[in-house]
Coordinates of C-alpha atoms (C1' of nucleotides) in Angstrom, one line a residue:
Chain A
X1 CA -68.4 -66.2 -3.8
X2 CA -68.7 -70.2 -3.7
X3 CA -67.5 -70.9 -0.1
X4 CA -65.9 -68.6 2.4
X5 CA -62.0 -68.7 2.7
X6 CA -60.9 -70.0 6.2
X7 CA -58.3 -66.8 6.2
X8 CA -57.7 -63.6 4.8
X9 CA -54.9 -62.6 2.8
X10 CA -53.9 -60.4 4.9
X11 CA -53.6 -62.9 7.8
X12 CA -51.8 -65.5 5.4
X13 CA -49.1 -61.9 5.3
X14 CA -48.9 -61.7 8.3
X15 CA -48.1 -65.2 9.3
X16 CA -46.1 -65.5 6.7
X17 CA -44.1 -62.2 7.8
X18 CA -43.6 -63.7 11.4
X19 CA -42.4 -67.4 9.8
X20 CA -40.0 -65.8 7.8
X21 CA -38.6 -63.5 10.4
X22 CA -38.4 -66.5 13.0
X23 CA -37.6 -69.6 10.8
X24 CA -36.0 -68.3 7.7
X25 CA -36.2 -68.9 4.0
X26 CA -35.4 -72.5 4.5
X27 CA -36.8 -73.2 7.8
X28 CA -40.3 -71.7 6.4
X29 CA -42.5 -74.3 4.6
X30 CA -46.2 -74.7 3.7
X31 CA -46.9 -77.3 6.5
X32 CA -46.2 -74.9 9.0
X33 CA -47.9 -71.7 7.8
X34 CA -51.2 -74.1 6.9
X35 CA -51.2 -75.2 10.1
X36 CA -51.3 -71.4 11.6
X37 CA -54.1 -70.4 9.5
X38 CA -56.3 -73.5 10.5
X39 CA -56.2 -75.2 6.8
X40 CA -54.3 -78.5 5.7
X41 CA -50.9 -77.9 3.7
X42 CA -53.1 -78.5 0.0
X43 CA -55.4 -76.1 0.3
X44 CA -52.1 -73.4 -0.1
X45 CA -51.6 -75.0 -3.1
X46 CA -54.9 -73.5 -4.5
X47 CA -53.2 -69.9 -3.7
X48 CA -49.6 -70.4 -4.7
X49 CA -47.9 -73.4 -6.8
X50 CA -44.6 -73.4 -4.4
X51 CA -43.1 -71.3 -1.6
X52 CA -41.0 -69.2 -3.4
X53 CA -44.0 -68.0 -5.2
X54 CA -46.0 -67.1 -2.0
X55 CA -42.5 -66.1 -0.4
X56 CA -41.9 -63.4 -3.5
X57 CA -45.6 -62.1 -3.7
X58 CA -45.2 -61.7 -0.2
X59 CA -42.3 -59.5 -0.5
X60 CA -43.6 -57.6 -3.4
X61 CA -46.6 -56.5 -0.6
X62 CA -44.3 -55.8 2.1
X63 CA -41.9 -53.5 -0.4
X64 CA -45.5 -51.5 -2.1
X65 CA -46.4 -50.9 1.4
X66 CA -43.6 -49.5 2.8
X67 CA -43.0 -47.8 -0.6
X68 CA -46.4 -46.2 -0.5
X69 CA -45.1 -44.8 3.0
X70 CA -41.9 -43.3 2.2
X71 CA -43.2 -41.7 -0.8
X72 CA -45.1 -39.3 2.0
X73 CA -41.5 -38.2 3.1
X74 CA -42.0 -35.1 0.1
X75 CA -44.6 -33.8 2.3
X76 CA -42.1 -32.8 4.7
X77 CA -40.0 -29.4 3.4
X78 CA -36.8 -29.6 5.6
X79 CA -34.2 -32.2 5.6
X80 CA -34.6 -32.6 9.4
X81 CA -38.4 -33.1 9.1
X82 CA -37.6 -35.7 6.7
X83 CA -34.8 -36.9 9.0
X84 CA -37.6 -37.7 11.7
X85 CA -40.2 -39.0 9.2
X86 CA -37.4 -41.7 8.0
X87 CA -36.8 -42.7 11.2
X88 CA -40.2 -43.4 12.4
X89 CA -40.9 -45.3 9.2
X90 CA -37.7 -47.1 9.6
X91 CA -38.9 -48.3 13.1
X92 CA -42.3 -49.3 11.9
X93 CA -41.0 -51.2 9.2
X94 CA -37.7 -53.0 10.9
X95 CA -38.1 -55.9 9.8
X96 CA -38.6 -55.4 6.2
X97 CA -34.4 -55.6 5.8
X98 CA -34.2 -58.8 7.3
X99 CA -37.1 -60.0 4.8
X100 CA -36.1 -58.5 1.7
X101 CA -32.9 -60.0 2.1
X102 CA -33.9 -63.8 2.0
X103 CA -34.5 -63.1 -1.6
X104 CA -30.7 -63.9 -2.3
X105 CA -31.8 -67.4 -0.8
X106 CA -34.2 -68.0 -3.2
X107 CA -32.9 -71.1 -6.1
X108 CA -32.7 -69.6 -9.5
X109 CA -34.6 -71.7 -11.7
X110 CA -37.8 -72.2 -10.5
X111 CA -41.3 -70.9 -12.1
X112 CA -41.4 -68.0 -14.5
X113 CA -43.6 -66.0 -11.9
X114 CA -41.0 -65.9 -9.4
X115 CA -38.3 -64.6 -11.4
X116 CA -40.9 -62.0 -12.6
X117 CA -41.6 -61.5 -8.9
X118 CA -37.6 -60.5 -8.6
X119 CA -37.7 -58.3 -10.9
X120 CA -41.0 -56.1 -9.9
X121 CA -38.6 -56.3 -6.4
X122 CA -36.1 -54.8 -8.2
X123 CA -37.6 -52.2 -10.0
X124 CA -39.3 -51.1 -6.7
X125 CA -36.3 -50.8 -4.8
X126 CA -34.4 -48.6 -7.4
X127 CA -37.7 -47.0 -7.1
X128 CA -37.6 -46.5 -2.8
X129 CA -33.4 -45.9 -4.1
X130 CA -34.1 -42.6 -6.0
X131 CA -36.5 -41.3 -3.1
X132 CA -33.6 -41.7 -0.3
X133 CA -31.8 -40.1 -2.8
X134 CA -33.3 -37.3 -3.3
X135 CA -33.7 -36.9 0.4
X136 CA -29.9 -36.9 1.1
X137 CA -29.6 -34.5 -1.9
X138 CA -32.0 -32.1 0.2
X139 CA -29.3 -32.3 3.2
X140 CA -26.9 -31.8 0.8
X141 CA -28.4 -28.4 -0.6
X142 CA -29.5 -27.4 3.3
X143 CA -26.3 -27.7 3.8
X144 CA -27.1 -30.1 6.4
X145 CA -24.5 -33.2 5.8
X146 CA -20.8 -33.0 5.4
X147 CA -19.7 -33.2 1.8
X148 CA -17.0 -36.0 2.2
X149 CA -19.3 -38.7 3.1
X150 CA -20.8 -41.0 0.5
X151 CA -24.8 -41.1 0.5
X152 CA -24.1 -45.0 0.8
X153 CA -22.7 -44.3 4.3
X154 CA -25.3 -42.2 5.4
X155 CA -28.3 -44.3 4.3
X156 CA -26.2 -47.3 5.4
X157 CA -26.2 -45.4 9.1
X158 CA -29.7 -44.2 9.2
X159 CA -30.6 -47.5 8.3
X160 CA -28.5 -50.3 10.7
X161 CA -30.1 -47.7 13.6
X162 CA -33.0 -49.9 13.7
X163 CA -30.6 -53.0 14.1
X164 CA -29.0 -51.2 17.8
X165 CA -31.2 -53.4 20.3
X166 CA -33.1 -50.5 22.1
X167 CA -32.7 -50.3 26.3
X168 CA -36.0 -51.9 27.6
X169 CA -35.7 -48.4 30.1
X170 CA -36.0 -46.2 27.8
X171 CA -39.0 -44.7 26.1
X172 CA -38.9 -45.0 22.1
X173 CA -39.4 -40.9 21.8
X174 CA -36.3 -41.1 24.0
X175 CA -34.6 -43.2 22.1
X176 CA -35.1 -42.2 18.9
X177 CA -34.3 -38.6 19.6
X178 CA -30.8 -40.2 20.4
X179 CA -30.1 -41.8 17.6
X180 CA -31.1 -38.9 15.7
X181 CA -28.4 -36.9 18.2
X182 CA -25.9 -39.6 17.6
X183 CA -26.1 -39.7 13.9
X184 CA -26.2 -35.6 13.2
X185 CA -23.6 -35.3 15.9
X186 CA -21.5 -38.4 17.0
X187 CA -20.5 -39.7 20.2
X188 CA -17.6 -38.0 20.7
X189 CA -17.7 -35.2 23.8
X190 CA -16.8 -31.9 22.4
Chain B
X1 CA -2.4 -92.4 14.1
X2 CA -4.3 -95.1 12.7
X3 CA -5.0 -93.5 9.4
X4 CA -4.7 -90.0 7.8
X5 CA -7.9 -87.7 8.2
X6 CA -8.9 -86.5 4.9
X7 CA -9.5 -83.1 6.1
X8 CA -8.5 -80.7 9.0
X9 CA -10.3 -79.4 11.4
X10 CA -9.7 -76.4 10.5
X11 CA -11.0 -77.0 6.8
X12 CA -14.3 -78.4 8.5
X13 CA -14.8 -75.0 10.5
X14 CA -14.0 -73.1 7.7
X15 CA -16.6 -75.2 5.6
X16 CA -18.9 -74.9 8.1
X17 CA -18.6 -70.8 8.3
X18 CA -19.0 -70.7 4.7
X19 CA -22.0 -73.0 4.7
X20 CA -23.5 -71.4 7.8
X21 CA -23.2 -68.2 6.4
X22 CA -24.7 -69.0 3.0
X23 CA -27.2 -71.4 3.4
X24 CA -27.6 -70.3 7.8
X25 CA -28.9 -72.5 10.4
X26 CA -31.7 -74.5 8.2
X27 CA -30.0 -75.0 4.9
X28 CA -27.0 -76.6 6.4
X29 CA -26.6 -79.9 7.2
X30 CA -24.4 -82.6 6.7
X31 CA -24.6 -83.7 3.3
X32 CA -23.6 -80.5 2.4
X33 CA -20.6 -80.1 4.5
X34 CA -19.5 -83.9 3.9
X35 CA -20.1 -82.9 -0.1
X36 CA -17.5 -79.6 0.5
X37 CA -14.7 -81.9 2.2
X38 CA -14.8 -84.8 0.2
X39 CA -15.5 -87.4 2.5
X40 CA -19.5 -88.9 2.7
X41 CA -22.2 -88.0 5.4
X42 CA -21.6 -90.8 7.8
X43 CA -17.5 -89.9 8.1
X44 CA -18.9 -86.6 9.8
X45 CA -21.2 -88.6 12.5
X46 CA -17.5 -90.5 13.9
X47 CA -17.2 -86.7 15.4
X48 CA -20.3 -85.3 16.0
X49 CA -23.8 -86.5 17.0
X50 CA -25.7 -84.2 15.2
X51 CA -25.2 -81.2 13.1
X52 CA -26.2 -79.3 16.4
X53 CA -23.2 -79.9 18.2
X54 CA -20.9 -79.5 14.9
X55 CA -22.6 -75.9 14.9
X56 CA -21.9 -75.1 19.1
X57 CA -18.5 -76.8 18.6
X58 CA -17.9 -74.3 16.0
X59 CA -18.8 -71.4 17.6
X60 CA -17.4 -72.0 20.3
X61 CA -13.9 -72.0 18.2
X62 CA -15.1 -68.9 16.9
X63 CA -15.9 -67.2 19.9
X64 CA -12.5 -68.4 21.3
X65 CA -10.7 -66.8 18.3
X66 CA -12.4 -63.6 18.7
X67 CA -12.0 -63.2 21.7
X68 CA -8.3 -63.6 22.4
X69 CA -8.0 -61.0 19.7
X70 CA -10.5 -58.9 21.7
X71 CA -8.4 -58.9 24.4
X72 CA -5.3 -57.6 23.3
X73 CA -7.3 -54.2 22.9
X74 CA -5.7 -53.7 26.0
X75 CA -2.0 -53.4 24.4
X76 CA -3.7 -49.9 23.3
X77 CA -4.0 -47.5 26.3
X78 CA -5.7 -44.7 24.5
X79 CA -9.6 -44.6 23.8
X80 CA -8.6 -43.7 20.3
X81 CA -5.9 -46.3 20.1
X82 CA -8.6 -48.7 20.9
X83 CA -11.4 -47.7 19.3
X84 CA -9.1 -48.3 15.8
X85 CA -7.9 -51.9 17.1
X86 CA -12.0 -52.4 17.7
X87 CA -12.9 -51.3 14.6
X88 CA -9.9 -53.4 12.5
X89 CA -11.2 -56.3 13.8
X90 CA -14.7 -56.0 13.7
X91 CA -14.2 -56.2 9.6
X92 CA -11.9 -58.8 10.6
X93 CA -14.7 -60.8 12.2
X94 CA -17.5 -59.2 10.1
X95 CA -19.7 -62.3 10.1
X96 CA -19.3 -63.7 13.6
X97 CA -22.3 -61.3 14.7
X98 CA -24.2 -63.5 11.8
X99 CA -23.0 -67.0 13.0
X100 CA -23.5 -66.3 16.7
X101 CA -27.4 -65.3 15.7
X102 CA -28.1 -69.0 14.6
X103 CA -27.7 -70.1 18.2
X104 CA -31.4 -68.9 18.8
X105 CA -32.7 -71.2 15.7
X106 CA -31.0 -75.0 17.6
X107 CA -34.0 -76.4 19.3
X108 CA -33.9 -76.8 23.1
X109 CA -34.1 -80.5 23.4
X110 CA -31.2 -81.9 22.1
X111 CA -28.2 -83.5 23.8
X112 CA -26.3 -82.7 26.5
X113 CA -23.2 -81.6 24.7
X114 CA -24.9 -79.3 22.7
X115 CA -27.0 -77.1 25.5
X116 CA -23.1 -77.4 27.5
X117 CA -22.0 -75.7 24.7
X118 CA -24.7 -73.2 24.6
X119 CA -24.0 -72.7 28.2
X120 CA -20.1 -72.0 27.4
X121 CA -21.0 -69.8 24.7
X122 CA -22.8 -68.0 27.2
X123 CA -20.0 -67.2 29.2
X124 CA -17.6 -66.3 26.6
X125 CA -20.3 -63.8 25.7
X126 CA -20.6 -62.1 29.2
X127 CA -16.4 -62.1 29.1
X128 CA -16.6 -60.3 25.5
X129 CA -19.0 -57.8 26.7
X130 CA -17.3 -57.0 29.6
X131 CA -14.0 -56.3 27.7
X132 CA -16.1 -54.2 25.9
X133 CA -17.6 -52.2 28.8
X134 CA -14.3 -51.4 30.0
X135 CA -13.4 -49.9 26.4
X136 CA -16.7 -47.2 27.0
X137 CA -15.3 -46.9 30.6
X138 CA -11.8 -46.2 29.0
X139 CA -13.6 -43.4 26.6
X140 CA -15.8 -42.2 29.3
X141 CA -12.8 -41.9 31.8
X142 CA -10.8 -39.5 29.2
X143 CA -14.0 -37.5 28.5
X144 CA -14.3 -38.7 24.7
X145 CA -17.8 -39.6 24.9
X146 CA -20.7 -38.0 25.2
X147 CA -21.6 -38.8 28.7
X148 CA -25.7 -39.2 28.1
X149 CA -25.4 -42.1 25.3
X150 CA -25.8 -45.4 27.0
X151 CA -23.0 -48.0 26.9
X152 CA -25.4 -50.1 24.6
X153 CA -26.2 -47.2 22.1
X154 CA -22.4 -46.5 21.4
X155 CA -21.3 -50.4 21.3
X156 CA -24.3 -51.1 18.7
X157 CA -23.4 -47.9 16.3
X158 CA -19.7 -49.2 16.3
X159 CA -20.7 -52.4 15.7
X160 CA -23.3 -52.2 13.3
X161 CA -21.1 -50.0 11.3
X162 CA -19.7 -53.7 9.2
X163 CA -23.5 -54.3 7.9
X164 CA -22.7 -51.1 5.9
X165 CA -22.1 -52.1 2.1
X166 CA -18.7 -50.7 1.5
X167 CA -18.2 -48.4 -1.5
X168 CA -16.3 -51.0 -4.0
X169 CA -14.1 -47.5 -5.3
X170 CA -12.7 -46.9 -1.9
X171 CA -10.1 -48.6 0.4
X172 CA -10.6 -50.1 3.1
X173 CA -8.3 -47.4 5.1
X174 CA -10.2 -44.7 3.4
X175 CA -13.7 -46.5 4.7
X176 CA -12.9 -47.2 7.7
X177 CA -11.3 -43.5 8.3
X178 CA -14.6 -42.0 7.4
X179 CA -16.8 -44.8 9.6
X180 CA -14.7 -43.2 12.5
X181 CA -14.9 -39.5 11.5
X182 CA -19.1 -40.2 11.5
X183 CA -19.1 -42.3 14.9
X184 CA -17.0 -39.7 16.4
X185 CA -18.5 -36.6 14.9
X186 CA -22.2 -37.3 13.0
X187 CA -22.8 -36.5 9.7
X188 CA -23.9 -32.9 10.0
X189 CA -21.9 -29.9 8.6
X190 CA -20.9 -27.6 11.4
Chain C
dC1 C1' 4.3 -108.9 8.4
dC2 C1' 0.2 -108.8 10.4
dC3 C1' -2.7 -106.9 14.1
dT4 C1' -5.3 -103.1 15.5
dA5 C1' -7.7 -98.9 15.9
dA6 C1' -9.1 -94.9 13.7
dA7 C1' -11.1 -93.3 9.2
dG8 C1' -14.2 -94.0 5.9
dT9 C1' -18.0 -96.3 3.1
dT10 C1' -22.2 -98.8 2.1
dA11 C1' -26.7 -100.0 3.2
dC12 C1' -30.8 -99.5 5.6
dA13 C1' -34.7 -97.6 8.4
dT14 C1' -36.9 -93.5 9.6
dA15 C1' -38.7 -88.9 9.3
dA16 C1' -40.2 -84.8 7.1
dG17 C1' -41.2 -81.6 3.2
dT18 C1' -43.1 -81.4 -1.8
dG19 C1' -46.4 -81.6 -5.3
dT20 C1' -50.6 -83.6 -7.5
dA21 C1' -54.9 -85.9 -8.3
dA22 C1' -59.3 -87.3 -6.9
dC23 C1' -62.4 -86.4 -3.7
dT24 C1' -65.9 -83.7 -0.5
dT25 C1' -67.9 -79.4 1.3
dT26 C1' -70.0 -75.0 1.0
dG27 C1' -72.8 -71.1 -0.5
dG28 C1' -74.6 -68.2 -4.1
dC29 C1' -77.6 -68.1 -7.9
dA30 C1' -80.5 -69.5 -11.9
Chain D
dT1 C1' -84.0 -77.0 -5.3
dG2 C1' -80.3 -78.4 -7.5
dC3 C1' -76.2 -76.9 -10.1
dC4 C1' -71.5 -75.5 -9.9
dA5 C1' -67.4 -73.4 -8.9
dA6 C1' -64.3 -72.1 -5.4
dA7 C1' -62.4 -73.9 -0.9
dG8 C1' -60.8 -77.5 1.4
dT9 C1' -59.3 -82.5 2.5
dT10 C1' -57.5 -87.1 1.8
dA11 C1' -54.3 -90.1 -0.1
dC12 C1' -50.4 -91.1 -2.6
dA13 C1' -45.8 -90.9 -4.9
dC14 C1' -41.6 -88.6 -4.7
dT15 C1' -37.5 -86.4 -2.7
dT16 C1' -34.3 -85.3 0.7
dA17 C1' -32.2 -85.2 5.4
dT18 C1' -31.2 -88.0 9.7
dG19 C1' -29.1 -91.5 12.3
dT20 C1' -27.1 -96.2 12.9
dA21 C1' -24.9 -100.6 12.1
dA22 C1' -22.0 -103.5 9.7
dC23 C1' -18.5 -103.4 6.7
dT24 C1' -13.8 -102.0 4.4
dT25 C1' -9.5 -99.3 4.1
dT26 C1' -5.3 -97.5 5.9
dA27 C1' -1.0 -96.8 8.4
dG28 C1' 1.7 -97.4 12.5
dG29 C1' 3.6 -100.5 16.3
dG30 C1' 4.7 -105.1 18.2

DNA sequence: CCCTAAAGTTACATAAGTGTAACTTTGGCA
DNA sequence: TGCCAAAGTTACACTTATGTAACTTTAGGG
């Protein structure tokens, strides 16, 4: 090593993570993540020719992690023991929505890494598609979901969960075991 | 009139949505919007100061919009009634939930006008959600909901439901039918 | 018909983000 | 111990958004 790096890349992640989460795509820009990890706006430069490089490879970390995690989801037999592993993940990770999706904000015709970039993100999520695939499929064969509804629908409800703004009361075991309630049984009294 | 406006108003706020919404609270600004209605930049500052109080202004108008709709809910004197006139026009307003969010990116110190309008919004917001309360009440009242949700829980599922990507091969009837059937009654087989 | 006020434009000063090149600093290693 | 490559900084040119002031255009009323 010639000189030590003023920051980690793990702490350039993570202040990158909270940027784009609080600023946005556009609102996020080299000046303001150099100054939170102590080093002038150049010495990015050395790392990443623009921002929508850093802002893909960035991404493409955030989608291999969580990725690596859901893939432990086959380690659980039932559909409800998958149920609960999903949601706990989901929870951990809710902001990763949110971030994937400035990726539609990201100017087509920039450098040829960043369209590469897009397109590892793409393979990866048909890749994390298939898996929640094959976990509604287990519901299906348990017997556990009702035919008629579209595995769109019921990834699309399991996943805007995280999105409900939790009551500061309650605990999250609490609160979790009621969305799980709400989305097996509804709200309706019976 | 001293001379003809080149645009409405109401082609300004509908710019503005589709600007907002597309490029959100960073990526707009008035060369853009002065671009989409023919006129140049500096036409826009004979009406606002800043692009801060264009985007209160506008949701403001928004807000309005919504909620007189909101409030004719109460033409419906069933739960069920209004829980399908809630539901109609949350895909009506699909992308208010979206516009309203940028109100947390304006900065604090800008003029007056603007953080009156933020004040407004305020209120409007309290007078939406208590409309909204009295829908749960309504529910709760007629013994249609589950009484241990909290009012939150139930108002976040039914509104999250319009971040669901709709299957393009269905109708919108059909869709929203089967959005019901899962708020109602969960997605497990019984 | 021409005056006026609102609508719009042009032109300018300012501010902030982008990207690069030339430079300095640091620390391991021959 | 001094070379050298990676890390970082400084300085500059460029681009784009912001806000304002002075100007021109337009259409209705006296």
């Amino acid at each position: 090593m010639a000189r030590e790096s003023k920051f980690t890349i793990d702490e350039l992640y993570t202040k990158t993570r909270s940027l784009l989460i609080h600023h946005g795509y556009d609102g996020f820009h080299f000046g303001l993540l150099a100054e939170r990890l102590g080093v002038t706006r150049s010495a990015l430069y050395k790392y990443y020719r623009n921002k929508d490089e850093l802002i893909t490879e960035f991404m493409l970390y955030e989608m291999e992690r969580f990725l690596r995690e859901l893939k432990q989801i086959d380690q659980y037999e039932t559909f409800e023991g998958q149920l609960d592993y999903l949601l706990e993940l989901i929870f951990k990770y809710s902001k990763i929505h949110q971030i994937l999706l400035t990726i539609f904000r990201i100017p087509p015709s920039t450098h040829e890494k960043v369209q590469e970039n897009i397109n590892i993100l793409e393979e990866k999520h048909l890749d994390m598609y298939s898996h929640l695939k094959r976990f509604i499929h287990l519901g299906r064969k348990e017997k556990k979901l009702k035919p008629h509804f579209p595995d769109e629908m019921i990834l699309g409800f399991i996943f805007q969960t995280v999105n409900i703004p939790k009551q500061p009361d309650l605990s999250s075991e609490k609160w979790c075991d009621m969305l799980k309630e709400f989305l097996l049984r509804g709200m309706e009294e019976t």
